[in-house]
Amino acid sequence: MADPATAEAVVIDPVLDFDLASGEAETRSAERIIDAAARHGWRIVMVLETHAHADHLSAAPFIKAKTNASIGIGEYIREVQKIFRPVFALDDLKTDGSDFDRLFHDGEHFRIGGLDVEVMHVPGHTPADIAYLIGDAAFVGDTLFMPDYGTARADFPGGDARTLYRSIRRLLALPDATRLFLCHDYKAPGRDTYCWETTVGQQRRDSVHVHDGVSETEFVAMREAGDATLSVPKLLLPAIQVNIRAGHFPAAEANGVRYLKIPVKFASSCGQQELSAAG
């Protein structure tokens, strides 16, 4: 997003290219963003995260290193850090949000060039989700998907379907013409093209999950039943460890290699004993 008058720009939710099988990380997608900004004569001054994503690793540190941009996220990232610090035994992880340059609170306003940006706290998918309202556009993260696909899952630690519904209704109280820019599209059955933009009016009229008339109780029952059938995102474990650190990997070990942790859960105490004996 860029202000044409001043050429100041922000990047929202940038992705680091990460191959889980090999452990290799690349920056080609982030480089394309930086190159595009350069072609337009835009100066990237900030990277805005809508939340700590579970399905991709953030490229925010790379963009910051290349442009001197600051990195911002919602202030409730501190709650997410507190949730996951013991899960991964991240003893070095700070839980005060200080890995980020800016922590935004609900209702806060800041400027990108001549543009006013309003922060809206929209928890439910995670405790820290925020949306950025800029003129007639809202960047809503994972809270909403295209109307024919629905809404974000709410079964991650700290997520809550009832809270998600209330956050969505808050977004849908914006004017009908408000453009909603989405993080993901999974192409609902019967649709072959990717989409990334909808409107408040389209969501209120056509959303398969939260169109006008769907009650909170109905939504919660639907969302919780649906979430129970979903698999764990492929990049959940590496993504969370990196994204709650503002996109930074853990410090390198003595051999110069950085490592991510995989918590192992045994199905039963019997299984654990058998594996221990075999080892």
PDB file of C-alpha atoms in Angstrom:
ATOM      1  CA  MET A   1       0.000   0.000   0.000  1.00  0.00           C
ATOM      2  CA  ALA A   2       1.427   3.375  -0.969  1.00  0.00           C
ATOM      3  CA  ASP A   3       0.513   7.028  -0.628  1.00  0.00           C
ATOM      4  CA  PRO A   4       0.835   8.468  -4.159  1.00  0.00           C
ATOM      5  CA  ALA A   5       1.347  11.981  -2.843  1.00  0.00           C
ATOM      6  CA  THR A   6       4.426  11.257  -0.729  1.00  0.00           C
ATOM      7  CA  ALA A   7       5.519   7.860  -2.173  1.00  0.00           C
ATOM      8  CA  GLU A   8       5.679   6.383   1.338  1.00  0.00           C
ATOM      9  CA  ALA A   9       4.622   2.737   1.358  1.00  0.00           C
ATOM     10  CA  VAL A  10       4.001  -0.214   3.670  1.00  0.00           C
ATOM     11  CA  VAL A  11       4.217  -3.950   3.079  1.00  0.00           C
ATOM     12  CA  ILE A  12       1.548  -6.044   4.775  1.00  0.00           C
ATOM     13  CA  ASP A  13       2.175  -9.680   5.789  1.00  0.00           C
ATOM     14  CA  PRO A  14       5.209 -10.432   3.573  1.00  0.00           C
ATOM     15  CA  VAL A  15       6.176 -14.081   3.050  1.00  0.00           C
ATOM     16  CA  LEU A  16       9.574 -15.756   3.368  1.00  0.00           C
ATOM     17  CA  ASP A  17       9.975 -18.647   0.930  1.00  0.00           C
ATOM     18  CA  PHE A  18      10.688 -21.636   3.187  1.00  0.00           C
ATOM     19  CA  ASP A  19      11.034 -25.267   2.166  1.00  0.00           C
ATOM     20  CA  LEU A  20      10.207 -27.469   5.134  1.00  0.00           C
ATOM     21  CA  ALA A  21      11.785 -30.633   3.746  1.00  0.00           C
ATOM     22  CA  SER A  22      15.211 -29.089   3.182  1.00  0.00           C
ATOM     23  CA  GLY A  23      15.100 -26.337   5.800  1.00  0.00           C
ATOM     24  CA  GLU A  24      16.112 -23.813   3.145  1.00  0.00           C
ATOM     25  CA  ALA A  25      14.825 -20.249   3.229  1.00  0.00           C
ATOM     26  CA  GLU A  26      14.823 -17.873   0.257  1.00  0.00           C
ATOM     27  CA  THR A  27      13.764 -14.255  -0.196  1.00  0.00           C
ATOM     28  CA  ARG A  28      12.613 -14.195  -3.825  1.00  0.00           C
ATOM     29  CA  SER A  29       9.022 -13.214  -2.971  1.00  0.00           C
ATOM     30  CA  ALA A  30      10.152 -10.379  -0.695  1.00  0.00           C
ATOM     31  CA  GLU A  31      12.643  -9.242  -3.325  1.00  0.00           C
ATOM     32  CA  ARG A  32       9.812  -8.988  -5.859  1.00  0.00           C
ATOM     33  CA  ILE A  33       7.958  -6.690  -3.472  1.00  0.00           C
ATOM     34  CA  ILE A  34      11.014  -4.487  -2.963  1.00  0.00           C
ATOM     35  CA  ASP A  35      11.641  -4.381  -6.719  1.00  0.00           C
ATOM     36  CA  ALA A  36       8.013  -3.453  -7.408  1.00  0.00           C
ATOM     37  CA  ALA A  37       8.213  -0.591  -4.920  1.00  0.00           C
ATOM     38  CA  ALA A  38      11.407   0.630  -6.551  1.00  0.00           C
ATOM     39  CA  ARG A  39       9.823   0.599 -10.011  1.00  0.00           C
ATOM     40  CA  HIS A  40       7.016   2.811  -8.742  1.00  0.00           C
ATOM     41  CA  GLY A  41       9.374   5.118  -6.867  1.00  0.00           C
ATOM     42  CA  TRP A  42       7.898   4.135  -3.499  1.00  0.00           C
ATOM     43  CA  ARG A  43       9.845   4.176  -0.243  1.00  0.00           C
ATOM     44  CA  ILE A  44       8.912   1.327   2.120  1.00  0.00           C
ATOM     45  CA  VAL A  45       8.750   2.766   5.630  1.00  0.00           C
ATOM     46  CA  MET A  46       6.972   0.021   7.538  1.00  0.00           C
ATOM     47  CA  VAL A  47       6.108  -3.674   7.503  1.00  0.00           C
ATOM     48  CA  LEU A  48       2.688  -4.350   9.021  1.00  0.00           C
ATOM     49  CA  GLU A  49       1.774  -7.781  10.346  1.00  0.00           C
ATOM     50  CA  THR A  50      -1.883  -8.591  10.926  1.00  0.00           C
ATOM     51  CA  HIS A  51      -0.952 -11.426  13.323  1.00  0.00           C
ATOM     52  CA  ALA A  52       1.612 -14.169  13.922  1.00  0.00           C
ATOM     53  CA  HIS A  53       0.804 -16.422  10.980  1.00  0.00           C
ATOM     54  CA  ALA A  54       0.734 -20.208  11.293  1.00  0.00           C
ATOM     55  CA  ASP A  55       1.011 -21.045   7.597  1.00  0.00           C
ATOM     56  CA  HIS A  56       3.978 -19.017   6.401  1.00  0.00           C
ATOM     57  CA  LEU A  57       7.147 -17.468   7.762  1.00  0.00           C
ATOM     58  CA  SER A  58       7.431 -13.692   7.739  1.00  0.00           C
ATOM     59  CA  ALA A  59       9.953 -11.883   5.550  1.00  0.00           C
ATOM     60  CA  ALA A  60       9.712  -8.742   7.695  1.00  0.00           C
ATOM     61  CA  PRO A  61      13.359  -8.803   8.896  1.00  0.00           C
ATOM     62  CA  PHE A  62      14.664  -9.077   5.328  1.00  0.00           C
ATOM     63  CA  ILE A  63      12.581  -6.122   4.168  1.00  0.00           C
ATOM     64  CA  LYS A  64      13.636  -4.134   7.224  1.00  0.00           C
ATOM     65  CA  ALA A  65      17.297  -4.868   6.486  1.00  0.00           C
ATOM     66  CA  LYS A  66      16.906  -3.734   2.870  1.00  0.00           C
ATOM     67  CA  THR A  67      14.778  -0.638   3.453  1.00  0.00           C
ATOM     68  CA  ASN A  68      15.228   0.370   7.120  1.00  0.00           C
ATOM     69  CA  ALA A  69      11.474  -0.056   7.569  1.00  0.00           C
ATOM     70  CA  SER A  70      10.062  -0.620  11.051  1.00  0.00           C
ATOM     71  CA  ILE A  71       7.935  -3.683  11.894  1.00  0.00           C
ATOM     72  CA  GLY A  72       4.527  -3.317  13.543  1.00  0.00           C
ATOM     73  CA  ILE A  73       1.937  -5.732  14.936  1.00  0.00           C
ATOM     74  CA  GLY A  74      -0.931  -5.667  17.434  1.00  0.00           C
ATOM     75  CA  GLU A  75      -0.062  -5.319  21.111  1.00  0.00           C
ATOM     76  CA  TYR A  76      -1.652  -8.670  21.969  1.00  0.00           C
ATOM     77  CA  ILE A  77       1.267 -10.431  20.315  1.00  0.00           C
ATOM     78  CA  ARG A  78       2.541 -10.491  23.898  1.00  0.00           C
ATOM     79  CA  GLU A  79      -0.252 -12.926  24.783  1.00  0.00           C
ATOM     80  CA  VAL A  80       0.672 -15.142  21.836  1.00  0.00           C
ATOM     81  CA  GLN A  81       4.315 -15.108  22.911  1.00  0.00           C
ATOM     82  CA  LYS A  82       3.311 -16.150  26.422  1.00  0.00           C
ATOM     83  CA  ILE A  83       1.194 -19.007  25.039  1.00  0.00           C
ATOM     84  CA  PHE A  84       3.912 -20.466  22.811  1.00  0.00           C
ATOM     85  CA  ARG A  85       7.037 -19.803  24.887  1.00  0.00           C
ATOM     86  CA  PRO A  86       6.497 -22.937  27.024  1.00  0.00           C
ATOM     87  CA  VAL A  87       5.205 -24.992  24.071  1.00  0.00           C
ATOM     88  CA  PHE A  88       8.606 -24.752  22.367  1.00  0.00           C
ATOM     89  CA  ALA A  89      10.664 -24.200  25.542  1.00  0.00           C
ATOM     90  CA  LEU A  90      11.903 -20.918  24.071  1.00  0.00           C
ATOM     91  CA  ASP A  91      13.739 -19.757  27.170  1.00  0.00           C
ATOM     92  CA  ASP A  92      15.330 -16.861  25.300  1.00  0.00           C
ATOM     93  CA  LEU A  93      12.036 -15.527  23.918  1.00  0.00           C
ATOM     94  CA  LYS A  94      10.987 -12.154  25.279  1.00  0.00           C
ATOM     95  CA  THR A  95       7.249 -11.918  25.952  1.00  0.00           C
ATOM     96  CA  ASP A  96       6.993  -8.141  26.026  1.00  0.00           C
ATOM     97  CA  GLY A  97       6.681  -7.709  22.261  1.00  0.00           C
ATOM     98  CA  SER A  98      10.021  -5.919  22.067  1.00  0.00           C
ATOM     99  CA  ASP A  99      11.176  -7.956  19.056  1.00  0.00           C
ATOM    100  CA  PHE A 100       8.788  -5.691  17.121  1.00  0.00           C
ATOM    101  CA  ASP A 101       9.346  -1.978  16.587  1.00  0.00           C
ATOM    102  CA  ARG A 102       5.697  -0.939  17.005  1.00  0.00           C
ATOM    103  CA  LEU A 103       2.860  -2.472  19.017  1.00  0.00           C
ATOM    104  CA  PHE A 104      -0.515  -1.097  17.969  1.00  0.00           C
ATOM    105  CA  HIS A 105      -3.582  -0.850  20.175  1.00  0.00           C
ATOM    106  CA  ASP A 106      -7.232  -0.930  19.182  1.00  0.00           C
ATOM    107  CA  GLY A 107      -8.389   2.400  17.814  1.00  0.00           C
ATOM    108  CA  GLU A 108      -4.877   3.761  17.343  1.00  0.00           C
ATOM    109  CA  HIS A 109      -4.196   5.992  14.347  1.00  0.00           C
ATOM    110  CA  PHE A 110      -0.877   6.481  12.583  1.00  0.00           C
ATOM    111  CA  ARG A 111       0.144   7.918   9.238  1.00  0.00           C
ATOM    112  CA  ILE A 112       1.819   6.587   6.140  1.00  0.00           C
ATOM    113  CA  GLY A 113       2.716   9.717   4.250  1.00  0.00           C
ATOM    114  CA  GLY A 114      -0.532  11.641   4.030  1.00  0.00           C
ATOM    115  CA  LEU A 115      -2.738   8.594   4.645  1.00  0.00           C
ATOM    116  CA  ASP A 116      -4.413   7.916   7.973  1.00  0.00           C
ATOM    117  CA  VAL A 117      -4.287   4.305   9.164  1.00  0.00           C
ATOM    118  CA  GLU A 118      -6.682   3.098  11.847  1.00  0.00           C
ATOM    119  CA  VAL A 119      -6.016  -0.080  13.821  1.00  0.00           C
ATOM    120  CA  MET A 120      -8.892  -2.428  14.628  1.00  0.00           C
ATOM    121  CA  HIS A 121      -8.339  -5.324  17.046  1.00  0.00           C
ATOM    122  CA  VAL A 122     -10.159  -8.349  15.602  1.00  0.00           C
ATOM    123  CA  PRO A 123      -9.221 -11.373  17.752  1.00  0.00           C
ATOM    124  CA  GLY A 124     -10.647 -14.856  17.424  1.00  0.00           C
ATOM    125  CA  HIS A 125      -8.379 -16.519  14.883  1.00  0.00           C
ATOM    126  CA  THR A 126      -5.584 -15.629  17.317  1.00  0.00           C
ATOM    127  CA  PRO A 127      -5.625 -13.236  20.292  1.00  0.00           C
ATOM    128  CA  ALA A 128      -3.465 -10.715  18.431  1.00  0.00           C
ATOM    129  CA  ASP A 129      -5.231 -10.272  15.075  1.00  0.00           C
ATOM    130  CA  ILE A 130      -5.661  -6.716  13.887  1.00  0.00           C
ATOM    131  CA  ALA A 131      -7.007  -5.103  10.728  1.00  0.00           C
ATOM    132  CA  TYR A 132      -5.640  -1.932   9.153  1.00  0.00           C
ATOM    133  CA  LEU A 133      -8.233   0.548   7.849  1.00  0.00           C
ATOM    134  CA  ILE A 134      -6.937   2.965   5.226  1.00  0.00           C
ATOM    135  CA  GLY A 135      -9.523   5.122   3.493  1.00  0.00           C
ATOM    136  CA  ASP A 136     -12.113   2.816   1.927  1.00  0.00           C
ATOM    137  CA  ALA A 137      -9.865  -0.253   2.281  1.00  0.00           C
ATOM    138  CA  ALA A 138      -9.369  -2.681   5.152  1.00  0.00           C
ATOM    139  CA  PHE A 139      -6.577  -5.234   5.319  1.00  0.00           C
ATOM    140  CA  VAL A 140      -8.163  -7.929   7.464  1.00  0.00           C
ATOM    141  CA  GLY A 141      -5.548 -10.672   7.645  1.00  0.00           C
ATOM    142  CA  ASP A 142      -6.977 -14.168   8.061  1.00  0.00           C
ATOM    143  CA  THR A 143     -10.184 -13.111   9.817  1.00  0.00           C
ATOM    144  CA  LEU A 144     -12.277 -13.367   6.641  1.00  0.00           C
ATOM    145  CA  PHE A 145     -11.900 -15.271   3.385  1.00  0.00           C
ATOM    146  CA  MET A 146     -13.802 -14.778   0.145  1.00  0.00           C
ATOM    147  CA  PRO A 147     -17.598 -14.971   0.618  1.00  0.00           C
ATOM    148  CA  ASP A 148     -17.807 -18.362  -1.108  1.00  0.00           C
ATOM    149  CA  TYR A 149     -15.191 -19.841   1.241  1.00  0.00           C
ATOM    150  CA  GLY A 150     -16.012 -18.376   4.634  1.00  0.00           C
ATOM    151  CA  THR A 151     -13.962 -17.467   7.660  1.00  0.00           C
ATOM    152  CA  ALA A 152     -10.748 -18.250   9.521  1.00  0.00           C
ATOM    153  CA  ARG A 153     -10.380 -21.233  11.808  1.00  0.00           C
ATOM    154  CA  ALA A 154     -10.490 -20.480  15.519  1.00  0.00           C
ATOM    155  CA  ASP A 155      -8.934 -23.596  17.071  1.00  0.00           C
ATOM    156  CA  PHE A 156      -5.345 -22.455  17.466  1.00  0.00           C
ATOM    157  CA  PRO A 157      -4.162 -21.834  21.071  1.00  0.00           C
ATOM    158  CA  GLY A 158      -5.808 -18.611  22.215  1.00  0.00           C
ATOM    159  CA  GLY A 159      -8.367 -18.701  19.392  1.00  0.00           C
ATOM    160  CA  ASP A 160     -12.093 -18.606  20.040  1.00  0.00           C
ATOM    161  CA  ALA A 161     -15.025 -18.916  17.640  1.00  0.00           C
ATOM    162  CA  ARG A 162     -17.323 -16.673  19.664  1.00  0.00           C
ATOM    163  CA  THR A 163     -14.699 -13.934  19.766  1.00  0.00           C
ATOM    164  CA  LEU A 164     -14.107 -14.378  16.041  1.00  0.00           C
ATOM    165  CA  TYR A 165     -17.798 -13.877  15.283  1.00  0.00           C
ATOM    166  CA  ARG A 166     -17.887 -10.632  17.248  1.00  0.00           C
ATOM    167  CA  SER A 167     -14.752  -9.368  15.503  1.00  0.00           C
ATOM    168  CA  ILE A 168     -16.251 -10.175  12.102  1.00  0.00           C
ATOM    169  CA  ARG A 169     -19.503  -8.408  12.916  1.00  0.00           C
ATOM    170  CA  ARG A 170     -17.426  -5.391  13.894  1.00  0.00           C
ATOM    171  CA  LEU A 171     -15.728  -5.439  10.499  1.00  0.00           C
ATOM    172  CA  LEU A 172     -19.058  -5.895   8.753  1.00  0.00           C
ATOM    173  CA  ALA A 173     -20.389  -2.797  10.484  1.00  0.00           C
ATOM    174  CA  LEU A 174     -18.117  -0.749   8.225  1.00  0.00           C
ATOM    175  CA  PRO A 175     -19.770   0.838   5.152  1.00  0.00           C
ATOM    176  CA  ASP A 176     -20.861  -1.699   2.540  1.00  0.00           C
ATOM    177  CA  ALA A 177     -18.499  -0.250  -0.059  1.00  0.00           C
ATOM    178  CA  THR A 178     -15.434  -0.829   2.127  1.00  0.00           C
ATOM    179  CA  ARG A 179     -12.939  -2.985   0.239  1.00  0.00           C
ATOM    180  CA  LEU A 180     -11.609  -5.953   2.192  1.00  0.00           C
ATOM    181  CA  PHE A 181      -8.159  -7.271   1.257  1.00  0.00           C
ATOM    182  CA  LEU A 182      -7.508 -10.838   2.359  1.00  0.00           C
ATOM    183  CA  CYS A 183      -4.376 -12.805   3.236  1.00  0.00           C
ATOM    184  CA  HIS A 184      -5.377 -16.092   1.623  1.00  0.00           C
ATOM    185  CA  ASP A 185      -7.678 -17.654  -0.914  1.00  0.00           C
ATOM    186  CA  TYR A 186      -8.236 -21.386  -1.208  1.00  0.00           C
ATOM    187  CA  LYS A 187     -10.505 -21.240  -4.266  1.00  0.00           C
ATOM    188  CA  ALA A 188     -13.882 -22.518  -3.110  1.00  0.00           C
ATOM    189  CA  PRO A 189     -15.309 -25.506  -5.005  1.00  0.00           C
ATOM    190  CA  GLY A 190     -16.501 -24.420  -8.445  1.00  0.00           C
ATOM    191  CA  ARG A 191     -14.129 -21.443  -8.676  1.00  0.00           C
ATOM    192  CA  ASP A 192     -10.876 -21.792 -10.603  1.00  0.00           C
ATOM    193  CA  THR A 193      -9.304 -18.362 -10.120  1.00  0.00           C
ATOM    194  CA  TYR A 194      -7.674 -16.833  -7.072  1.00  0.00           C
ATOM    195  CA  CYS A 195      -9.281 -13.772  -5.491  1.00  0.00           C
ATOM    196  CA  TRP A 196      -7.992 -11.429  -2.814  1.00  0.00           C
ATOM    197  CA  GLU A 197     -10.493  -8.591  -2.618  1.00  0.00           C
ATOM    198  CA  THR A 198     -14.141  -8.421  -1.619  1.00  0.00           C
ATOM    199  CA  THR A 199     -16.365  -5.826   0.079  1.00  0.00           C
ATOM    200  CA  VAL A 200     -18.288  -5.538   3.294  1.00  0.00           C
ATOM    201  CA  GLY A 201     -21.530  -5.578   1.295  1.00  0.00           C
ATOM    202  CA  GLN A 202     -20.569  -8.778  -0.514  1.00  0.00           C
ATOM    203  CA  GLN A 203     -19.699 -10.465   2.758  1.00  0.00           C
ATOM    204  CA  ARG A 204     -22.941  -9.417   4.413  1.00  0.00           C
ATOM    205  CA  ARG A 205     -24.948 -10.650   1.450  1.00  0.00           C
ATOM    206  CA  ASP A 206     -23.086 -13.740   0.277  1.00  0.00           C
ATOM    207  CA  SER A 207     -20.729 -15.120   2.925  1.00  0.00           C
ATOM    208  CA  VAL A 208     -21.366 -18.817   3.435  1.00  0.00           C
ATOM    209  CA  HIS A 209     -20.471 -18.393   7.109  1.00  0.00           C
ATOM    210  CA  VAL A 210     -21.449 -14.924   8.291  1.00  0.00           C
ATOM    211  CA  HIS A 211     -24.025 -13.396   5.950  1.00  0.00           C
ATOM    212  CA  ASP A 212     -26.624 -11.202   7.599  1.00  0.00           C
ATOM    213  CA  GLY A 213     -28.991 -13.330   9.663  1.00  0.00           C
ATOM    214  CA  VAL A 214     -26.415 -15.845  10.916  1.00  0.00           C
ATOM    215  CA  SER A 215     -26.527 -15.746  14.709  1.00  0.00           C
ATOM    216  CA  GLU A 216     -23.554 -16.002  17.025  1.00  0.00           C
ATOM    217  CA  THR A 217     -24.746 -19.377  18.282  1.00  0.00           C
ATOM    218  CA  GLU A 218     -25.122 -20.720  14.741  1.00  0.00           C
ATOM    219  CA  PHE A 219     -21.698 -19.459  13.748  1.00  0.00           C
ATOM    220  CA  VAL A 220     -19.951 -20.910  16.799  1.00  0.00           C
ATOM    221  CA  ALA A 221     -21.524 -24.333  16.248  1.00  0.00           C
ATOM    222  CA  MET A 222     -20.548 -24.302  12.569  1.00  0.00           C
ATOM    223  CA  ARG A 223     -17.009 -23.010  13.175  1.00  0.00           C
ATOM    224  CA  GLU A 224     -16.200 -25.440  15.974  1.00  0.00           C
ATOM    225  CA  ALA A 225     -17.562 -28.411  14.036  1.00  0.00           C
ATOM    226  CA  GLY A 226     -15.597 -27.418  10.962  1.00  0.00           C
ATOM    227  CA  ASP A 227     -12.388 -26.763  12.876  1.00  0.00           C
ATOM    228  CA  ALA A 228     -12.533 -30.267  14.355  1.00  0.00           C
ATOM    229  CA  THR A 229     -12.052 -31.674  10.846  1.00  0.00           C
ATOM    230  CA  LEU A 230      -9.097 -29.471   9.817  1.00  0.00           C
ATOM    231  CA  SER A 231      -5.530 -30.701   9.658  1.00  0.00           C
ATOM    232  CA  VAL A 232      -2.577 -28.848  11.168  1.00  0.00           C
ATOM    233  CA  PRO A 233      -1.031 -26.321   8.741  1.00  0.00           C
ATOM    234  CA  LYS A 234       2.113 -27.702   7.134  1.00  0.00           C
ATOM    235  CA  LEU A 235       4.316 -24.861   8.342  1.00  0.00           C
ATOM    236  CA  LEU A 236       2.702 -24.369  11.765  1.00  0.00           C
ATOM    237  CA  LEU A 237       5.688 -25.391  13.902  1.00  0.00           C
ATOM    238  CA  PRO A 238       8.392 -23.384  12.116  1.00  0.00           C
ATOM    239  CA  ALA A 239       6.076 -20.449  11.396  1.00  0.00           C
ATOM    240  CA  ILE A 240       5.000 -19.848  14.973  1.00  0.00           C
ATOM    241  CA  GLN A 241       8.547 -20.024  16.341  1.00  0.00           C
ATOM    242  CA  VAL A 242       9.763 -17.483  13.804  1.00  0.00           C
ATOM    243  CA  ASN A 243       6.774 -15.152  13.566  1.00  0.00           C
ATOM    244  CA  ILE A 244       6.419 -14.508  17.298  1.00  0.00           C
ATOM    245  CA  ARG A 245      10.008 -13.190  17.082  1.00  0.00           C
ATOM    246  CA  ALA A 246       9.048 -10.652  14.381  1.00  0.00           C
ATOM    247  CA  GLY A 247      10.301 -13.044  11.698  1.00  0.00           C
ATOM    248  CA  HIS A 248      13.685 -13.756  13.255  1.00  0.00           C
ATOM    249  CA  PHE A 249      15.091 -17.270  13.497  1.00  0.00           C
ATOM    250  CA  PRO A 250      16.573 -18.448  16.806  1.00  0.00           C
ATOM    251  CA  ALA A 251      20.230 -17.635  17.351  1.00  0.00           C
ATOM    252  CA  ALA A 252      22.750 -19.943  15.717  1.00  0.00           C
ATOM    253  CA  GLU A 253      24.219 -22.795  17.760  1.00  0.00           C
ATOM    254  CA  ALA A 254      27.958 -23.292  18.279  1.00  0.00           C
ATOM    255  CA  ASN A 255      28.241 -24.924  14.850  1.00  0.00           C
ATOM    256  CA  GLY A 256      26.800 -21.837  13.139  1.00  0.00           C
ATOM    257  CA  VAL A 257      23.481 -23.501  12.259  1.00  0.00           C
ATOM    258  CA  ARG A 258      20.072 -22.231  13.365  1.00  0.00           C
ATOM    259  CA  TYR A 259      17.561 -24.821  14.556  1.00  0.00           C
ATOM    260  CA  LEU A 260      13.787 -24.910  14.978  1.00  0.00           C
ATOM    261  CA  LYS A 261      12.156 -27.217  17.506  1.00  0.00           C
ATOM    262  CA  ILE A 262       9.571 -29.943  16.912  1.00  0.00           C
ATOM    263  CA  PRO A 263       7.646 -30.870  20.070  1.00  0.00           C
ATOM    264  CA  VAL A 264       7.032 -34.631  20.098  1.00  0.00           C
ATOM    265  CA  LYS A 265       3.869 -36.071  21.612  1.00  0.00           C
ATOM    266  CA  PHE A 266       3.490 -39.807  22.200  1.00  0.00           C
ATOM    267  CA  ALA A 267       0.067 -41.368  21.712  1.00  0.00           C
ATOM    268  CA  SER A 268       0.368 -43.288  24.990  1.00  0.00           C
ATOM    269  CA  SER A 269       2.794 -43.833  27.839  1.00  0.00           C
ATOM    270  CA  CYS A 270       3.196 -47.393  26.573  1.00  0.00           C
ATOM    271  CA  GLY A 271       4.318 -46.121  23.189  1.00  0.00           C
ATOM    272  CA  GLN A 272       6.811 -43.783  24.828  1.00  0.00           C
ATOM    273  CA  GLN A 273       8.292 -46.607  26.879  1.00  0.00           C
ATOM    274  CA  GLU A 274       8.627 -48.822  23.795  1.00  0.00           C
ATOM    275  CA  LEU A 275      10.378 -46.061  21.832  1.00  0.00           C
ATOM    276  CA  SER A 276      12.685 -45.284  24.736  1.00  0.00           C
ATOM    277  CA  ALA A 277      13.603 -48.934  25.067  1.00  0.00           C
ATOM    278  CA  ALA A 278      14.216 -49.214  21.328  1.00  0.00           C
ATOM    279  CA  GLY A 279      16.426 -46.143  21.410  1.00  0.00           C
TER     280      GLY A 279
END
